[in-house]
Amino acid sequence: MAYDRYVAICNPLRYTSLMTKNLCNILVAGSWLLCSLHSVMQVGMVSPLEFCGSNLIPALFCDLPPLLKLVCSDTTTYQWLVYTEGSLVTMSPFMFTVISYVSIVSKILKIRSAQGRMRAFSTCSSHLSVVTLFFGSIFFIYFRPFSVNALNQERVVTVVYTIVTPMLNPFIYTFRK
């Protein structure tokens, strides 16, 4: 979406030649492939760990931070792997989105008419609000120490990025002018 908005605003006359069906298919396939590899790697890292005690995960779904609380052995190395790999998987699309929007905003600010600027900003505002909700909640959950015991906060934020954000998507995109 960020690349689509970037091309639409920064290269509007070349949009149809740049955003081809083939490119869209490659972007979607690349996203699916990276997410699948990420999941396979996490399962491979968790499989050899020993679990003891209760098998009830104190969360809405089986996610890494609550799952690691059930491990009997030391998880320090695994936590570093989760932070490192999670940083790459999360920060790459986030930085791509930020760079795209920096270019978009600089291009929009060069538009002379106020109506043109408002139209361009309204095109991006819906996507930017969804991105902010999604990445904000992801950063809250995954980029803080595992020792923090804020189970209710984690549950609320997990609901935001797994249920609320996807549910709001259709509404947010219909409100733009």
PDB file of C-alpha atoms in Angstrom:
ATOM      1  CA  MET A   1       0.000   0.000   0.000  1.00  0.00           C
ATOM      2  CA  ALA A   2       2.801   2.413   0.809  1.00  0.00           C
ATOM      3  CA  TYR A   3       4.451   1.776  -2.548  1.00  0.00           C
ATOM      4  CA  ASP A   4       1.085   2.119  -4.295  1.00  0.00           C
ATOM      5  CA  ARG A   5       0.482   5.485  -2.622  1.00  0.00           C
ATOM      6  CA  TYR A   6       4.050   6.549  -3.394  1.00  0.00           C
ATOM      7  CA  VAL A   7       3.660   5.783  -7.101  1.00  0.00           C
ATOM      8  CA  ALA A   8       0.168   7.334  -7.226  1.00  0.00           C
ATOM      9  CA  ILE A   9       1.349  10.642  -5.748  1.00  0.00           C
ATOM     10  CA  CYS A  10       4.973  10.913  -6.813  1.00  0.00           C
ATOM     11  CA  ASN A  11       4.582   9.441 -10.328  1.00  0.00           C
ATOM     12  CA  PRO A  12       0.885   9.790 -11.196  1.00  0.00           C
ATOM     13  CA  LEU A  13       1.366   9.781 -14.957  1.00  0.00           C
ATOM     14  CA  ARG A  14       3.406   6.578 -14.835  1.00  0.00           C
ATOM     15  CA  TYR A  15       1.151   4.794 -12.330  1.00  0.00           C
ATOM     16  CA  THR A  16      -0.322   2.236 -14.727  1.00  0.00           C
ATOM     17  CA  SER A  17       3.061   1.385 -16.211  1.00  0.00           C
ATOM     18  CA  LEU A  18       4.752   1.056 -12.785  1.00  0.00           C
ATOM     19  CA  MET A  19       1.997  -0.711 -10.824  1.00  0.00           C
ATOM     20  CA  THR A  20       1.482  -3.637 -13.158  1.00  0.00           C
ATOM     21  CA  LYS A  21      -0.452  -6.770 -12.288  1.00  0.00           C
ATOM     22  CA  ASN A  22       2.827  -8.698 -12.362  1.00  0.00           C
ATOM     23  CA  LEU A  23       4.417  -6.344  -9.797  1.00  0.00           C
ATOM     24  CA  CYS A  24       1.360  -6.605  -7.541  1.00  0.00           C
ATOM     25  CA  ASN A  25       1.571 -10.412  -7.730  1.00  0.00           C
ATOM     26  CA  ILE A  26       5.282 -10.303  -6.878  1.00  0.00           C
ATOM     27  CA  LEU A  27       4.657  -8.011  -3.889  1.00  0.00           C
ATOM     28  CA  VAL A  28       1.891 -10.254  -2.566  1.00  0.00           C
ATOM     29  CA  ALA A  29       3.889 -13.460  -3.134  1.00  0.00           C
ATOM     30  CA  GLY A  30       6.946 -11.912  -1.479  1.00  0.00           C
ATOM     31  CA  SER A  31       4.901 -10.911   1.567  1.00  0.00           C
ATOM     32  CA  TRP A  32       3.416 -14.389   1.883  1.00  0.00           C
ATOM     33  CA  LEU A  33       6.805 -16.048   1.426  1.00  0.00           C
ATOM     34  CA  LEU A  34       8.537 -13.892   4.040  1.00  0.00           C
ATOM     35  CA  CYS A  35       5.717 -14.378   6.547  1.00  0.00           C
ATOM     36  CA  SER A  36       5.758 -18.135   5.983  1.00  0.00           C
ATOM     37  CA  LEU A  37       9.526 -18.311   6.460  1.00  0.00           C
ATOM     38  CA  HIS A  38       9.199 -16.223   9.621  1.00  0.00           C
ATOM     39  CA  SER A  39       6.600 -18.626  11.036  1.00  0.00           C
ATOM     40  CA  VAL A  40       8.570 -21.744  10.101  1.00  0.00           C
ATOM     41  CA  MET A  41      11.680 -20.325  11.736  1.00  0.00           C
ATOM     42  CA  GLN A  42       9.819 -19.514  14.946  1.00  0.00           C
ATOM     43  CA  VAL A  43       8.289 -22.978  15.142  1.00  0.00           C
ATOM     44  CA  GLY A  44      11.732 -24.471  14.575  1.00  0.00           C
ATOM     45  CA  MET A  45      13.191 -22.386  17.392  1.00  0.00           C
ATOM     46  CA  VAL A  46      10.384 -23.176  19.869  1.00  0.00           C
ATOM     47  CA  SER A  47      10.166 -26.929  19.159  1.00  0.00           C
ATOM     48  CA  PRO A  48      13.279 -28.018  21.106  1.00  0.00           C
ATOM     49  CA  LEU A  49      12.346 -26.009  24.222  1.00  0.00           C
ATOM     50  CA  GLU A  50      11.110 -27.859  27.329  1.00  0.00           C
ATOM     51  CA  PHE A  51       7.770 -26.859  28.771  1.00  0.00           C
ATOM     52  CA  CYS A  52       6.687 -27.606  32.306  1.00  0.00           C
ATOM     53  CA  GLY A  53       3.864 -26.769  34.634  1.00  0.00           C
ATOM     54  CA  SER A  54       0.583 -25.504  33.307  1.00  0.00           C
ATOM     55  CA  ASN A  55      -0.174 -25.771  29.622  1.00  0.00           C
ATOM     56  CA  LEU A  56      -2.582 -22.836  29.730  1.00  0.00           C
ATOM     57  CA  ILE A  57      -1.317 -19.825  27.816  1.00  0.00           C
ATOM     58  CA  PRO A  58      -2.362 -16.591  29.559  1.00  0.00           C
ATOM     59  CA  ALA A  59      -3.203 -14.829  26.300  1.00  0.00           C
ATOM     60  CA  LEU A  60      -5.820 -14.675  23.589  1.00  0.00           C
ATOM     61  CA  PHE A  61      -3.811 -16.885  21.240  1.00  0.00           C
ATOM     62  CA  CYS A  62      -0.569 -18.836  21.207  1.00  0.00           C
ATOM     63  CA  ASP A  63       1.943 -16.044  20.723  1.00  0.00           C
ATOM     64  CA  LEU A  64       5.661 -16.045  21.487  1.00  0.00           C
ATOM     65  CA  PRO A  65       5.909 -13.892  24.645  1.00  0.00           C
ATOM     66  CA  PRO A  66       3.195 -15.817  26.563  1.00  0.00           C
ATOM     67  CA  LEU A  67       4.528 -19.130  25.235  1.00  0.00           C
ATOM     68  CA  LEU A  68       8.015 -18.347  26.521  1.00  0.00           C
ATOM     69  CA  LYS A  69       6.585 -17.838  30.021  1.00  0.00           C
ATOM     70  CA  LEU A  70       5.768 -21.580  30.067  1.00  0.00           C
ATOM     71  CA  VAL A  71       9.322 -22.692  29.254  1.00  0.00           C
ATOM     72  CA  CYS A  72      11.303 -24.325  32.088  1.00  0.00           C
ATOM     73  CA  SER A  73      14.785 -23.662  30.727  1.00  0.00           C
ATOM     74  CA  ASP A  74      16.592 -20.371  30.219  1.00  0.00           C
ATOM     75  CA  THR A  75      15.087 -18.410  27.313  1.00  0.00           C
ATOM     76  CA  THR A  76      17.599 -15.547  27.167  1.00  0.00           C
ATOM     77  CA  THR A  77      19.178 -16.693  23.897  1.00  0.00           C
ATOM     78  CA  TYR A  78      15.792 -17.319  22.372  1.00  0.00           C
ATOM     79  CA  GLN A  79      14.553 -13.890  23.469  1.00  0.00           C
ATOM     80  CA  TRP A  80      17.528 -12.277  21.713  1.00  0.00           C
ATOM     81  CA  LEU A  81      16.754 -14.266  18.579  1.00  0.00           C
ATOM     82  CA  VAL A  82      13.119 -13.192  18.764  1.00  0.00           C
ATOM     83  CA  TYR A  83      14.117  -9.531  19.172  1.00  0.00           C
ATOM     84  CA  THR A  84      16.678  -9.691  16.362  1.00  0.00           C
ATOM     85  CA  GLU A  85      14.590 -11.590  13.855  1.00  0.00           C
ATOM     86  CA  GLY A  86      11.400  -9.817  14.890  1.00  0.00           C
ATOM     87  CA  SER A  87      13.125  -6.483  14.466  1.00  0.00           C
ATOM     88  CA  LEU A  88      14.091  -7.362  10.921  1.00  0.00           C
ATOM     89  CA  VAL A  89      10.655  -8.712  10.027  1.00  0.00           C
ATOM     90  CA  THR A  90       8.804  -5.803  11.632  1.00  0.00           C
ATOM     91  CA  MET A  91      11.160  -2.915  11.012  1.00  0.00           C
ATOM     92  CA  SER A  92      11.719  -3.661   7.314  1.00  0.00           C
ATOM     93  CA  PRO A  93       8.116  -2.991   6.241  1.00  0.00           C
ATOM     94  CA  PHE A  94       7.833  -0.191   8.792  1.00  0.00           C
ATOM     95  CA  MET A  95      10.927   1.581   7.456  1.00  0.00           C
ATOM     96  CA  PHE A  96       9.780   1.014   3.869  1.00  0.00           C
ATOM     97  CA  THR A  97       6.462   2.635   4.787  1.00  0.00           C
ATOM     98  CA  VAL A  98       8.164   5.546   6.582  1.00  0.00           C
ATOM     99  CA  ILE A  99      10.529   6.197   3.664  1.00  0.00           C
ATOM    100  CA  SER A 100       7.605   6.059   1.226  1.00  0.00           C
ATOM    101  CA  TYR A 101       5.612   8.526   3.292  1.00  0.00           C
ATOM    102  CA  VAL A 102       8.533  10.908   3.719  1.00  0.00           C
ATOM    103  CA  SER A 103       8.804  11.023  -0.069  1.00  0.00           C
ATOM    104  CA  ILE A 104       5.044  11.396  -0.401  1.00  0.00           C
ATOM    105  CA  VAL A 105       4.823  14.252   2.122  1.00  0.00           C
ATOM    106  CA  SER A 106       7.725  16.100   0.496  1.00  0.00           C
ATOM    107  CA  LYS A 107       5.980  15.737  -2.873  1.00  0.00           C
ATOM    108  CA  ILE A 108       2.620  16.839  -1.448  1.00  0.00           C
ATOM    109  CA  LEU A 109       4.140  19.943   0.126  1.00  0.00           C
ATOM    110  CA  LYS A 110       5.305  20.994  -3.343  1.00  0.00           C
ATOM    111  CA  ILE A 111       1.725  21.000  -4.670  1.00  0.00           C
ATOM    112  CA  ARG A 112       0.675  24.610  -5.115  1.00  0.00           C
ATOM    113  CA  SER A 113      -3.083  24.408  -4.629  1.00  0.00           C
ATOM    114  CA  ALA A 114      -4.534  23.820  -1.181  1.00  0.00           C
ATOM    115  CA  GLN A 115      -7.252  21.654  -2.701  1.00  0.00           C
ATOM    116  CA  GLY A 116      -4.629  19.465  -4.386  1.00  0.00           C
ATOM    117  CA  ARG A 117      -2.701  19.079  -1.146  1.00  0.00           C
ATOM    118  CA  MET A 118      -5.868  18.165   0.770  1.00  0.00           C
ATOM    119  CA  ARG A 119      -6.830  15.601  -1.859  1.00  0.00           C
ATOM    120  CA  ALA A 120      -3.377  14.010  -1.753  1.00  0.00           C
ATOM    121  CA  PHE A 121      -3.322  13.969   2.059  1.00  0.00           C
ATOM    122  CA  SER A 122      -6.798  12.415   2.180  1.00  0.00           C
ATOM    123  CA  THR A 123      -5.580   9.672  -0.161  1.00  0.00           C
ATOM    124  CA  CYS A 124      -2.805   8.773   2.281  1.00  0.00           C
ATOM    125  CA  SER A 125      -4.473   9.458   5.618  1.00  0.00           C
ATOM    126  CA  SER A 126      -6.562   6.278   5.667  1.00  0.00           C
ATOM    127  CA  HIS A 127      -3.578   4.016   5.028  1.00  0.00           C
ATOM    128  CA  LEU A 128      -1.413   5.949   7.456  1.00  0.00           C
ATOM    129  CA  SER A 129      -3.995   5.612  10.243  1.00  0.00           C
ATOM    130  CA  VAL A 130      -4.191   1.831   9.765  1.00  0.00           C
ATOM    131  CA  VAL A 131      -0.389   1.571   9.652  1.00  0.00           C
ATOM    132  CA  THR A 132      -0.105   3.601  12.867  1.00  0.00           C
ATOM    133  CA  LEU A 133      -2.650   1.418  14.676  1.00  0.00           C
ATOM    134  CA  PHE A 134      -1.010  -1.795  13.482  1.00  0.00           C
ATOM    135  CA  PHE A 135       2.661  -0.958  14.003  1.00  0.00           C
ATOM    136  CA  GLY A 136       1.995   0.931  17.241  1.00  0.00           C
ATOM    137  CA  SER A 137       0.384  -2.106  18.823  1.00  0.00           C
ATOM    138  CA  ILE A 138       3.031  -4.473  17.396  1.00  0.00           C
ATOM    139  CA  PHE A 139       5.832  -2.354  18.871  1.00  0.00           C
ATOM    140  CA  PHE A 140       4.072  -2.269  22.239  1.00  0.00           C
ATOM    141  CA  ILE A 141       3.738  -6.058  22.386  1.00  0.00           C
ATOM    142  CA  TYR A 142       7.024  -7.239  20.901  1.00  0.00           C
ATOM    143  CA  PHE A 143       9.604  -4.559  21.618  1.00  0.00           C
ATOM    144  CA  ARG A 144       9.586  -4.363  25.371  1.00  0.00           C
ATOM    145  CA  PRO A 145      11.164  -6.618  27.970  1.00  0.00           C
ATOM    146  CA  PHE A 146       9.568 -10.036  28.443  1.00  0.00           C
ATOM    147  CA  SER A 147       9.665  -9.633  32.209  1.00  0.00           C
ATOM    148  CA  VAL A 148       7.014  -6.919  32.227  1.00  0.00           C
ATOM    149  CA  ASN A 149       3.804  -8.373  33.678  1.00  0.00           C
ATOM    150  CA  ALA A 150       1.047  -6.372  32.062  1.00  0.00           C
ATOM    151  CA  LEU A 151      -1.231  -9.204  30.992  1.00  0.00           C
ATOM    152  CA  ASN A 152      -4.392  -7.102  30.673  1.00  0.00           C
ATOM    153  CA  GLN A 153      -2.586  -4.455  28.616  1.00  0.00           C
ATOM    154  CA  GLU A 154      -1.143  -7.166  26.377  1.00  0.00           C
ATOM    155  CA  ARG A 155      -4.591  -8.629  25.821  1.00  0.00           C
ATOM    156  CA  VAL A 156      -6.106  -5.272  24.907  1.00  0.00           C
ATOM    157  CA  VAL A 157      -3.278  -4.409  22.513  1.00  0.00           C
ATOM    158  CA  THR A 158      -3.383  -7.901  20.995  1.00  0.00           C
ATOM    159  CA  VAL A 159      -7.082  -7.419  20.291  1.00  0.00           C
ATOM    160  CA  VAL A 160      -6.249  -4.097  18.602  1.00  0.00           C
ATOM    161  CA  TYR A 161      -3.804  -5.554  16.095  1.00  0.00           C
ATOM    162  CA  THR A 162      -5.516  -8.897  15.494  1.00  0.00           C
ATOM    163  CA  ILE A 163      -9.180  -7.891  15.483  1.00  0.00           C
ATOM    164  CA  VAL A 164      -9.776  -4.138  15.607  1.00  0.00           C
ATOM    165  CA  THR A 165      -7.303  -3.060  12.909  1.00  0.00           C
ATOM    166  CA  PRO A 166      -8.512  -5.551  10.270  1.00  0.00           C
ATOM    167  CA  MET A 167     -12.126  -4.818  11.213  1.00  0.00           C
ATOM    168  CA  LEU A 168     -11.610  -1.055  10.875  1.00  0.00           C
ATOM    169  CA  ASN A 169      -9.866  -1.347   7.491  1.00  0.00           C
ATOM    170  CA  PRO A 170     -13.032  -1.239   5.357  1.00  0.00           C
ATOM    171  CA  PHE A 171     -14.465   1.635   7.394  1.00  0.00           C
ATOM    172  CA  ILE A 172     -11.299   3.725   7.381  1.00  0.00           C
ATOM    173  CA  TYR A 173     -10.846   3.390   3.621  1.00  0.00           C
ATOM    174  CA  THR A 174     -14.453   4.401   2.910  1.00  0.00           C
ATOM    175  CA  PHE A 175     -14.185   7.639   4.913  1.00  0.00           C
ATOM    176  CA  ARG A 176     -11.614   9.289   2.686  1.00  0.00           C
ATOM    177  CA  LYS A 177     -12.783  12.102   0.445  1.00  0.00           C
TER     178      LYS A 177
END
